[in-house]
Coordinates of N, CA and C in Angstrom, one line a residue:
M244 N -5.4 30.0 -59.0 CA -4.9 28.8 -58.5 C -4.8 28.3 -57.2
M245 N -5.4 27.7 -56.4 CA -5.5 27.4 -55.4 C -4.1 26.8 -54.5
N246 N -4.1 26.9 -53.4 CA -3.1 26.2 -52.6 C -3.4 25.6 -51.5
Q247 N -2.4 24.4 -51.0 CA -3.3 23.5 -50.2 C -3.8 24.1 -48.6
T248 N -3.1 25.7 -48.3 CA -3.7 26.1 -47.5 C -5.1 26.7 -47.7
D249 N -5.7 26.6 -48.9 CA -7.0 27.3 -49.3 C -7.9 25.9 -49.2
L250 N -7.3 24.4 -49.1 CA -8.6 23.5 -49.3 C -8.9 23.1 -48.0
P251 N -10.3 22.5 -48.3 CA -10.7 22.3 -46.3 C -10.0 21.2 -45.8
E252 N -10.4 21.1 -44.5 CA -10.0 19.9 -43.7 C -10.8 18.7 -43.6
I253 N -12.5 18.9 -43.9 CA -13.6 18.1 -44.0 C -13.8 18.1 -45.5
L254 N -13.9 16.8 -45.7 CA -14.3 17.1 -47.9 C -15.6 16.1 -47.7
P255 N -17.0 16.0 -48.3 CA -17.8 15.5 -48.9 C -17.4 14.4 -49.6
V256 N -17.5 13.4 -49.4 CA -17.0 12.0 -50.3 C -18.1 11.7 -51.0
F257 N -17.6 11.0 -52.1 CA -18.8 10.4 -53.0 C -17.9 9.1 -53.7
P258 N -18.5 7.6 -52.8 CA -18.1 6.7 -53.2 C -18.6 6.4 -54.5
L259 N -17.9 5.7 -55.6 CA -18.4 5.5 -56.6 C -17.3 4.6 -57.3
P260 N -17.5 3.3 -57.4 CA -16.7 2.1 -58.2 C -16.4 2.3 -59.7
G261 N -15.5 2.5 -60.0 CA -14.6 2.3 -61.3 C -14.6 4.2 -61.9
A262 N -15.1 4.9 -61.2 CA -15.2 6.2 -61.8 C -13.8 6.8 -61.0
L263 N -13.3 7.2 -61.9 CA -12.0 8.0 -61.9 C -11.9 9.1 -61.9
L264 N -11.5 10.1 -60.9 CA -11.2 11.4 -61.3 C -9.5 12.1 -61.0
L265 N -9.0 12.6 -62.0 CA -7.5 13.2 -61.8 C -7.2 14.6 -61.8
P266 N -6.1 15.1 -61.3 CA -6.2 16.4 -61.3 C -6.0 17.0 -62.5
R267 N -6.7 18.3 -62.9 CA -6.8 19.0 -64.1 C -7.9 18.3 -65.2
S268 N -8.2 17.1 -65.0 CA -9.2 16.6 -65.7 C -10.7 16.9 -65.4
R269 N -11.6 16.4 -66.1 CA -13.1 16.5 -65.9 C -13.6 15.4 -65.9
L270 N -14.7 15.3 -65.5 CA -15.5 13.7 -64.7 C -16.9 14.3 -64.8
P271 N -18.1 13.8 -66.0 CA -19.6 14.1 -65.6 C -20.1 13.2 -64.7
L272 N -21.1 13.4 -64.4 CA -21.6 12.7 -63.0 C -23.2 13.4 -63.2
H273 N -24.1 12.1 -63.2 CA -25.2 11.8 -63.3 C -26.0 11.8 -61.4
L274 N -26.5 13.1 -60.8 CA -26.8 12.6 -59.5 C -28.2 13.1 -59.3
F275 N -28.6 11.5 -59.0 CA -30.1 11.7 -58.6 C -30.5 11.3 -57.2
E276 N -29.8 10.6 -56.7 CA -29.9 9.8 -55.0 C -30.2 11.2 -54.1
P277 N -31.2 11.4 -53.5 CA -31.5 12.4 -52.2 C -30.2 12.9 -51.6
R278 N -29.4 11.8 -51.0 CA -28.2 12.2 -50.3 C -27.2 12.7 -51.4
Y279 N -27.0 12.7 -52.5 CA -25.8 13.1 -53.3 C -26.4 14.6 -53.7
L280 N -28.1 14.7 -54.0 CA -28.6 16.1 -54.2 C -28.1 17.0 -52.7
A281 N -28.3 16.5 -51.7 CA -27.7 17.0 -50.8 C -26.7 17.5 -50.6
M282 N -25.4 16.5 -51.0 CA -24.2 16.9 -50.9 C -23.7 18.1 -51.7
L283 N -24.5 17.8 -53.3 CA -24.5 18.8 -54.5 C -24.6 20.0 -53.8
E284 N -26.2 20.3 -53.4 CA -26.6 21.5 -52.3 C -25.4 22.2 -51.6
D285 N -24.6 21.4 -50.9 CA -24.3 22.1 -49.8 C -22.5 22.4 -50.5
A286 N -22.3 21.5 -51.1 CA -20.7 22.2 -52.0 C -20.7 23.5 -52.7
L287 N -22.4 23.5 -53.1 CA -22.4 24.6 -53.9 C -22.5 26.3 -53.0
K288 N -22.5 25.8 -51.7 CA -22.6 26.9 -51.0 C -21.2 27.4 -50.5
T289 N -20.3 26.5 -50.6 CA -18.8 26.7 -50.0 C -18.1 27.7 -51.0
P290 N -17.1 27.9 -50.4 CA -16.1 29.0 -51.6 C -15.2 28.1 -52.5
H291 N -15.2 26.7 -52.0 CA -14.5 26.1 -53.2 C -15.0 24.9 -53.8
R292 N -16.5 24.8 -53.6 CA -17.2 24.3 -54.3 C -16.5 22.4 -54.3
L293 N -15.9 21.7 -53.6 CA -15.1 20.5 -53.8 C -16.2 19.3 -53.3
I294 N -16.1 18.2 -53.8 CA -16.5 17.2 -54.1 C -15.2 16.0 -54.0
G295 N -15.2 15.1 -52.9 CA -14.0 14.2 -53.4 C -14.6 12.7 -53.5
M296 N -13.9 12.4 -55.3 CA -14.4 11.2 -55.3 C -13.7 10.3 -54.8
I297 N -14.3 8.9 -54.6 CA -13.4 8.1 -54.0 C -13.8 6.6 -54.5
Q298 N -12.6 5.6 -54.0 CA -12.8 4.2 -54.8 C -13.9 3.6 -53.4
P299 N -14.8 2.7 -53.8 CA -15.1 1.8 -52.3 C -13.9 1.0 -52.2
N300 N -14.2 0.3 -51.1 CA -13.2 -1.0 -50.4 C -13.7 -1.5 -49.5
E301 N -14.1 -2.6 -50.2 CA -15.1 -3.6 -49.4 C -13.6 -4.5 -48.8
V302 N -14.1 -4.8 -47.5 CA -13.0 -5.7 -46.6 C -14.1 -6.6 -46.3
P303 N -14.1 -7.9 -46.0 CA -14.5 -9.1 -45.7 C -14.6 -8.9 -44.0
G304 N -15.8 -9.2 -43.9 CA -16.2 -9.4 -42.4 C -16.3 -8.1 -41.9
R305 N -16.1 -6.8 -42.7 CA -16.6 -5.5 -42.4 C -17.7 -5.1 -42.5
D306 N -18.7 -4.4 -41.4 CA -20.4 -4.1 -42.1 C -20.0 -2.9 -42.3
G307 N -20.8 -2.8 -43.7 CA -21.2 -1.3 -44.4 C -19.6 -1.3 -45.5
T308 N -19.6 -0.4 -46.4 CA -18.8 -0.2 -47.5 C -17.5 0.8 -47.1
G309 N -16.4 -0.1 -47.0 CA -15.1 0.9 -46.6 C -14.7 2.0 -48.0
L310 N -13.6 2.3 -47.5 CA -13.3 3.3 -48.5 C -11.4 3.1 -48.7
H311 N -11.2 3.6 -49.9 CA -9.7 3.7 -50.2 C -9.1 4.7 -49.5
T312 N -8.0 4.8 -49.0 CA -7.7 5.6 -48.8 C -7.2 7.0 -49.4
I313 N -6.6 6.8 -50.8 CA -6.4 8.0 -51.6 C -7.9 8.3 -52.6
G314 N -8.2 9.7 -52.6 CA -9.1 10.0 -53.7 C -8.7 11.2 -54.4
C315 N -9.5 11.7 -54.9 CA -9.1 13.1 -55.7 C -10.3 13.9 -55.9
A316 N -10.1 15.1 -55.5 CA -11.4 16.1 -55.2 C -11.3 17.0 -56.4
G317 N -12.6 17.2 -56.5 CA -13.0 18.0 -57.9 C -14.0 19.3 -57.6
R318 N -13.7 20.3 -58.2 CA -14.2 21.2 -58.2 C -15.6 21.1 -59.2
V319 N -17.0 21.5 -58.6 CA -18.1 21.5 -59.3 C -17.7 23.0 -60.3
T320 N -17.8 22.6 -61.5 CA -17.5 23.6 -62.6 C -18.6 23.8 -63.4
Q321 N -19.9 22.8 -63.8 CA -20.7 22.8 -64.2 C -22.1 22.2 -63.9
F322 N -23.0 22.4 -63.9 CA -24.3 22.0 -63.4 C -25.7 22.1 -63.9
S323 N -26.6 21.5 -64.5 CA -27.7 21.8 -64.7 C -28.3 20.5 -64.4
E324 N -29.8 21.1 -64.1 CA -30.9 20.4 -63.5 C -32.0 20.2 -64.6
T325 N -32.0 18.8 -64.6 CA -33.3 17.9 -65.3 C -34.6 18.9 -65.0
E326 N -35.3 18.2 -65.9 CA -37.1 18.8 -65.6 C -37.4 17.9 -64.3
D327 N -37.0 16.5 -64.0 CA -37.6 15.5 -62.7 C -36.6 15.8 -61.7
G328 N -36.0 16.9 -61.8 CA -35.1 17.1 -60.4 C -33.5 16.4 -60.1
R329 N -32.9 16.0 -61.2 CA -31.7 15.4 -61.3 C -30.7 16.4 -61.9
Y330 N -29.3 16.1 -61.5 CA -28.2 17.2 -62.1 C -27.1 16.1 -62.7
M331 N -27.0 17.0 -63.6 CA -25.9 16.8 -64.6 C -25.0 17.8 -64.1
I332 N -24.0 17.4 -63.8 CA -22.5 18.3 -63.0 C -21.4 17.6 -63.9
T333 N -20.2 18.4 -63.6 CA -19.1 18.3 -64.0 C -17.9 18.5 -63.2
L334 N -17.3 17.7 -62.6 CA -16.0 18.2 -61.7 C -15.0 18.5 -62.3
T335 N -14.1 19.3 -62.5 CA -12.8 19.7 -62.7 C -11.9 19.2 -61.3
G336 N -10.9 18.1 -61.7 CA -10.1 17.5 -60.7 C -9.1 18.7 -60.2
V337 N -8.8 18.9 -58.7 CA -8.0 19.9 -58.2 C -6.7 19.1 -57.4
S338 N -6.9 17.9 -56.5 CA -5.9 17.3 -56.1 C -6.5 15.9 -55.1
R339 N -5.3 15.3 -55.4 CA -5.8 14.3 -54.5 C -5.5 14.3 -53.2
Y340 N -6.3 13.6 -52.3 CA -6.2 13.7 -50.6 C -5.9 12.4 -50.0
R341 N -5.9 12.2 -48.7 CA -5.7 10.8 -48.2 C -6.7 11.1 -47.2
I342 N -7.4 10.3 -47.0 CA -8.6 10.2 -45.6 C -7.8 9.8 -44.5
S343 N -7.9 10.3 -43.7 CA -7.6 10.5 -42.4 C -8.7 9.8 -41.4
E344 N -9.8 10.0 -41.4 CA -10.8 9.3 -40.5 C -11.9 9.8 -41.2
E345 N -13.3 9.3 -41.2 CA -14.3 9.6 -41.6 C -14.9 9.7 -40.6
V346 N -16.2 11.2 -40.5 CA -16.7 12.0 -39.9 C -18.3 11.6 -39.8
D347 N -18.7 11.8 -38.4 CA -20.2 11.8 -38.1 C -20.7 13.0 -38.0
G348 N -21.9 13.0 -38.6 CA -22.7 14.2 -38.6 C -24.1 14.1 -39.2
F349 N -24.6 15.5 -39.3 CA -25.8 15.3 -39.8 C -26.5 15.0 -41.2
P350 N -25.4 15.1 -41.9 CA -25.8 15.3 -43.5 C -26.0 14.0 -43.9
P351 N -26.7 13.2 -44.8 CA -27.2 12.0 -45.2 C -25.7 11.6 -45.9
Y352 N -24.9 12.5 -46.5 CA -23.7 11.8 -47.3 C -22.3 11.3 -46.5
R353 N -21.4 10.8 -46.9 CA -20.3 10.7 -46.0 C -19.4 11.9 -46.2
R354 N -18.5 11.8 -45.3 CA -17.7 13.1 -44.7 C -16.5 12.3 -44.1
A355 N -15.1 13.0 -44.8 CA -13.7 12.4 -44.0 C -13.3 13.8 -43.8
R356 N -12.2 13.6 -43.2 CA -11.3 14.6 -42.5 C -10.0 13.9 -43.4
V357 N -9.6 14.8 -43.8 CA -8.2 14.9 -45.0 C -7.2 15.3 -45.1
S358 N -6.0 15.4 -45.4 CA -4.9 15.5 -45.7 C -4.5 15.7 -47.2
W359 N -3.9 17.0 -47.4 CA -3.4 17.0 -48.7 C -2.1 17.4 -49.1
V360 N -1.3 16.5 -47.9 CA 0.1 16.3 -47.8 C 0.6 15.5 -48.4
G361 N 1.6 15.6 -49.5 CA 2.2 14.7 -50.3 C 1.8 15.0 -51.9
F362 N 0.6 15.9 -52.0 CA 0.3 16.1 -53.4 C 0.5 17.4 -54.0
D363 N 1.6 17.8 -53.6 CA 1.9 19.5 -54.0 C 1.6 19.4 -55.7
R364 N 2.2 18.3 -56.1 CA 2.6 18.6 -57.6 C 0.9 19.0 -58.5
D365 N -0.3 18.2 -57.5 CA -1.5 18.1 -58.4 C -2.1 19.6 -58.8
L366 N -1.1 20.7 -57.4 CA -1.9 22.0 -57.4 C -1.0 23.1 -58.7
G367 N 0.4 22.0 -58.7 CA 1.0 23.0 -60.0 C 0.5 22.9 -61.4
P368 N 1.9 23.2 -62.4 CA 1.5 23.6 -63.8 C 1.3 21.8 -64.2
T369 N 0.8 21.8 -65.5 CA 0.6 20.6 -66.4 C 1.8 19.5 -66.3
D370 N 1.4 18.4 -65.7 CA 2.4 17.5 -65.7 C 3.1 16.7 -67.4
V371 N 4.3 16.5 -67.3 CA 5.0 16.3 -68.7 C 5.7 14.8 -68.5
D372 N 5.5 14.3 -69.4 CA 6.2 12.5 -69.5 C 7.4 12.5 -70.2
T373 N 8.8 12.9 -69.9 CA 10.0 13.4 -70.4 C 10.5 11.8 -71.0
C374 N 9.7 11.2 -70.8 CA 10.4 9.5 -71.6 C 9.2 9.0 -72.5
F375 N 7.9 10.0 -72.7 CA 7.2 9.2 -73.3 C 7.2 8.9 -74.7
D376 N 7.2 7.9 -75.2 CA 7.6 7.4 -76.8 C 6.1 7.2 -77.3
R377 N 5.5 8.5 -78.1 CA 4.5 8.6 -78.0 C 3.7 7.6 -79.3
P378 N 4.6 8.0 -80.4 CA 4.1 6.8 -81.4 C 3.9 5.3 -81.1
G379 N 4.8 4.7 -80.0 CA 4.9 3.3 -79.8 C 4.0 3.0 -78.8
F380 N 3.3 4.4 -78.3 CA 1.9 4.3 -77.4 C 0.7 4.1 -77.9
L381 N 0.9 4.9 -78.9 CA -0.5 5.1 -80.0 C -0.7 3.6 -80.8
R382 N 0.6 3.5 -80.8 CA 0.6 1.8 -82.0 C -0.4 0.8 -81.2
L383 N 0.4 1.0 -79.5 CA -0.6 -0.4 -78.5 C -1.5 0.2 -78.4
L384 N -2.2 1.5 -78.4 CA -3.3 1.7 -78.2 C -4.2 1.1 -79.2
S385 N -3.8 1.4 -80.6 CA -4.4 0.9 -81.9 C -5.0 -0.5 -81.7
R386 N -4.1 -1.2 -81.1 CA -3.9 -2.9 -81.1 C -5.2 -3.0 -80.0
Y387 N -5.4 -2.2 -78.8 CA -6.2 -2.3 -77.7 C -7.8 -2.0 -78.6
F388 N -7.8 -0.8 -79.2 CA -8.9 -0.3 -79.8 C -9.2 -1.2 -80.5
A389 N -8.6 -1.8 -81.3 CA -9.4 -2.7 -82.5 C -9.9 -3.7 -82.0
A390 N -8.9 -4.9 -80.9 CA -9.3 -5.8 -80.1 C -10.7 -5.6 -79.4
R391 N -11.3 -4.3 -79.0 CA -12.1 -4.4 -78.0 C -13.2 -3.7 -79.5
E392 N -12.7 -3.4 -80.7 CA -14.0 -2.8 -81.4 C -14.2 -1.5 -80.8
L393 N -13.7 -0.8 -80.3 CA -13.8 0.9 -80.0 C -13.4 1.6 -81.4
Q394 N -14.1 2.3 -80.9 CA -13.9 3.7 -82.2 C -13.5 5.2 -81.3
T395 N -12.4 6.1 -82.0 CA -12.4 7.2 -81.1 C -11.8 7.9 -82.4
D396 N -11.4 9.6 -81.9 CA -10.8 10.5 -83.0 C -9.4 10.5 -82.8
W397 N -8.7 10.1 -83.4 CA -7.2 9.4 -83.5 C -6.3 10.8 -83.8
D398 N -7.1 12.0 -84.6 CA -6.5 13.1 -84.5 C -6.2 14.0 -83.2
T399 N -7.7 13.8 -82.5 CA -7.7 14.3 -81.3 C -6.6 14.3 -80.2
L400 N -6.6 12.5 -80.3 CA -5.4 11.9 -79.4 C -3.9 12.5 -79.9
K401 N -3.7 12.2 -81.0 CA -2.5 12.9 -81.4 C -1.9 14.2 -81.3
E402 N -3.0 14.9 -80.7 CA -2.9 16.2 -80.9 C -2.9 16.3 -79.5
A403 N -3.4 15.9 -78.8 CA -3.3 16.1 -76.9 C -2.1 16.2 -76.2
D404 N -2.2 16.5 -75.6 CA -0.8 16.9 -74.7 C -0.5 15.5 -73.8
D405 N 0.5 15.3 -73.2 CA 1.1 14.2 -72.9 C -0.4 13.8 -71.5
E406 N -0.1 14.8 -70.7 CA -1.1 14.6 -69.4 C -2.8 14.6 -69.9
L407 N -2.8 15.3 -71.2 CA -4.5 15.1 -71.2 C -4.7 13.7 -71.8
L408 N -3.9 12.9 -72.6 CA -3.7 12.0 -73.0 C -4.0 11.0 -72.3
I409 N -2.7 10.9 -71.4 CA -2.6 9.6 -70.6 C -3.9 9.9 -69.5
N410 N -4.0 10.9 -68.7 CA -5.3 11.0 -67.5 C -6.8 10.7 -68.6
S411 N -7.3 11.3 -69.4 CA -8.2 11.1 -70.0 C -8.2 9.4 -70.4
L412 N -7.6 8.4 -71.0 CA -7.3 7.3 -71.4 C -7.6 6.7 -69.6
S413 N -6.7 7.0 -69.0 CA -6.8 6.1 -67.5 C -8.5 6.4 -67.0
M414 N -9.1 7.6 -67.3 CA -10.1 7.4 -66.5 C -11.1 6.8 -67.4
M415 N -11.4 6.9 -68.9 CA -12.2 6.3 -69.7 C -12.3 4.8 -70.1
L416 N -10.9 4.3 -70.2 CA -11.1 2.9 -70.2 C -11.5 2.0 -69.3
G417 N -11.9 0.8 -69.9 CA -12.7 0.2 -68.7 C -12.3 -0.8 -68.2
F418 N -11.1 -0.4 -66.9 CA -10.6 -1.3 -65.9 C -11.4 -1.7 -65.3
E419 N -10.8 -2.5 -64.5 CA -11.5 -2.9 -63.1 C -11.2 -1.9 -62.2
P420 N -11.9 -1.6 -60.9 CA -12.2 -0.6 -60.3 C -10.1 -1.0 -59.1
E421 N -10.1 -1.5 -58.9 CA -8.5 -1.5 -57.9 C -7.2 -1.3 -59.3
D422 N -7.7 -1.6 -60.5 CA -6.9 -0.9 -61.9 C -6.6 0.5 -61.6
K423 N -7.6 1.1 -61.9 CA -8.2 2.4 -61.5 C -7.7 3.3 -60.3
Q424 N -7.6 2.8 -59.3 CA -7.0 3.0 -58.0 C -5.5 3.1 -58.3
A425 N -5.0 2.0 -59.0 CA -3.4 2.3 -59.2 C -3.2 3.0 -59.8
L426 N -3.9 3.6 -60.8 CA -3.7 4.5 -62.2 C -3.7 6.2 -61.3
L427 N -4.6 5.9 -60.2 CA -4.7 6.9 -59.2 C -3.7 7.3 -58.6
E428 N -3.2 6.3 -57.9 CA -2.1 6.7 -57.0 C -1.0 6.8 -57.2
A429 N -0.7 6.6 -58.8 CA 0.8 6.8 -59.4 C 1.3 8.3 -59.0
P430 N 2.6 8.0 -58.6 CA 3.1 9.2 -58.2 C 3.1 10.5 -59.3
S431 N 3.5 9.8 -60.6 CA 4.1 11.0 -61.4 C 3.2 10.4 -62.8
L432 N 3.3 11.4 -63.9 CA 2.4 11.4 -65.1 C 3.5 10.0 -65.7
S433 N 4.7 9.5 -65.5 CA 5.1 8.6 -66.1 C 5.1 7.5 -65.7
T434 N 5.1 7.1 -64.3 CA 4.3 6.4 -63.6 C 3.1 5.8 -64.1
R435 N 2.0 7.0 -64.2 CA 0.8 6.7 -64.6 C 0.6 6.3 -65.9
R436 N 1.5 6.3 -66.5 CA 1.8 5.8 -68.2 C 2.2 4.7 -68.6
E437 N 3.1 4.2 -67.2 CA 3.5 3.1 -67.2 C 2.8 2.0 -67.1
T438 N 1.9 2.2 -65.8 CA 0.8 1.6 -65.3 C -0.3 1.2 -66.4
L439 N -0.8 2.0 -67.0 CA -1.4 2.6 -68.2 C -1.3 1.4 -69.5
M440 N 0.0 1.3 -69.8 CA 0.5 0.6 -71.1 C 0.6 -1.0 -70.4
T441 N 0.7 -1.3 -69.0 CA 0.8 -2.6 -68.4 C -0.4 -3.2 -68.3
L442 N -1.2 -2.2 -67.8 CA -3.1 -2.8 -68.1 C -3.5 -3.1 -69.4
I443 N -2.7 -2.0 -70.8 CA -3.1 -2.6 -71.8 C -2.9 -3.5 -72.5
E444 N -1.6 -4.0 -72.2 CA -0.9 -4.9 -72.3 C -1.5 -6.2 -72.0
Y445 N -1.5 -6.2 -71.0 CA -2.5 -7.4 -69.9 C -3.6 -7.6 -70.7
A446 N -4.5 -6.5 -71.0 CA -5.8 -7.2 -71.8 C -5.5 -7.2 -73.1
L447 N -4.6 -7.2 -73.5 CA -4.4 -7.6 -75.0 C -4.0 -9.0 -74.9
R448 N -3.5 -9.6 -73.9 CA -3.1 -11.1 -73.2 C -4.1 -11.6 -73.0
G449 N -5.7 -11.1 -73.0 CA -6.4 -11.8 -72.6 C -6.4 -11.7 -70.8
G450 N -5.6 -11.6 -70.5 CA -5.5 -11.5 -68.8 C -4.9 -12.7 -68.3
N451 N -4.5 -13.5 -69.5 CA -3.6 -15.0 -69.2 C -2.4 -14.7 -69.9
G452 N -1.6 -14.0 -70.5 CA -0.4 -14.7 -70.7 C -0.5 -14.4 -72.4
E453 N -1.9 -14.8 -72.9 CA -2.2 -15.5 -74.4 C -2.4 -14.1 -75.5
E454 N -2.0 -13.8 -76.4 CA -1.7 -12.4 -77.3 C -3.5 -12.8 -77.3
I455 N -4.5 -12.2 -77.5 CA -5.5 -12.4 -78.3 C -5.2 -12.0 -80.0
M456 N -5.8 -13.0 -80.7 CA -5.7 -12.9 -81.9 C -6.9 -11.7 -82.9
Q457 N -6.0 -10.8 -83.9 CA -7.0 -10.0 -84.6 C -6.7 -10.5 -86.0

């Protein structure tokens, strides 16, 4: 298990709207742009093999694409190359980080100086939601899936531990990038679950306070 002292000060960052990575969760990615292939190649040369996922943050009047302050670093745990030179990789979330500043340099991808302070629990054991009403949550989720005409393996959902269930749904469900950012920045698993439930309830009201008829 990594300690904060093992984590790098400079991190390659991958801005991708709507893509959420959380600690101890897995995110599959398809890399094909030359700059991100270079980023992967460089990351694999390091002992930690970390890539920092981050949400773009568009600021009116500012040139270029801004970045949110908080992202999550993932370790490359699987990768395979296709015949045409693309890569399918899996990042396993290690810890959230806070961007201090972007760093200029020769690589074609973006890099940032980051701080890991305040995210100690990301490197600890699996988080537990002591106030989790799982039956009530699954009933709400069932209504959401029915309204969106989505299918899932309910047996697997029922058997998943609290963190895997909440984090997987936070990553997979089709919320707006700003909503994904709120889920990322939640300070605890219980706070993330509360945020997730609020987003699901809002979606069921059609985003305007009116319940979707089923």
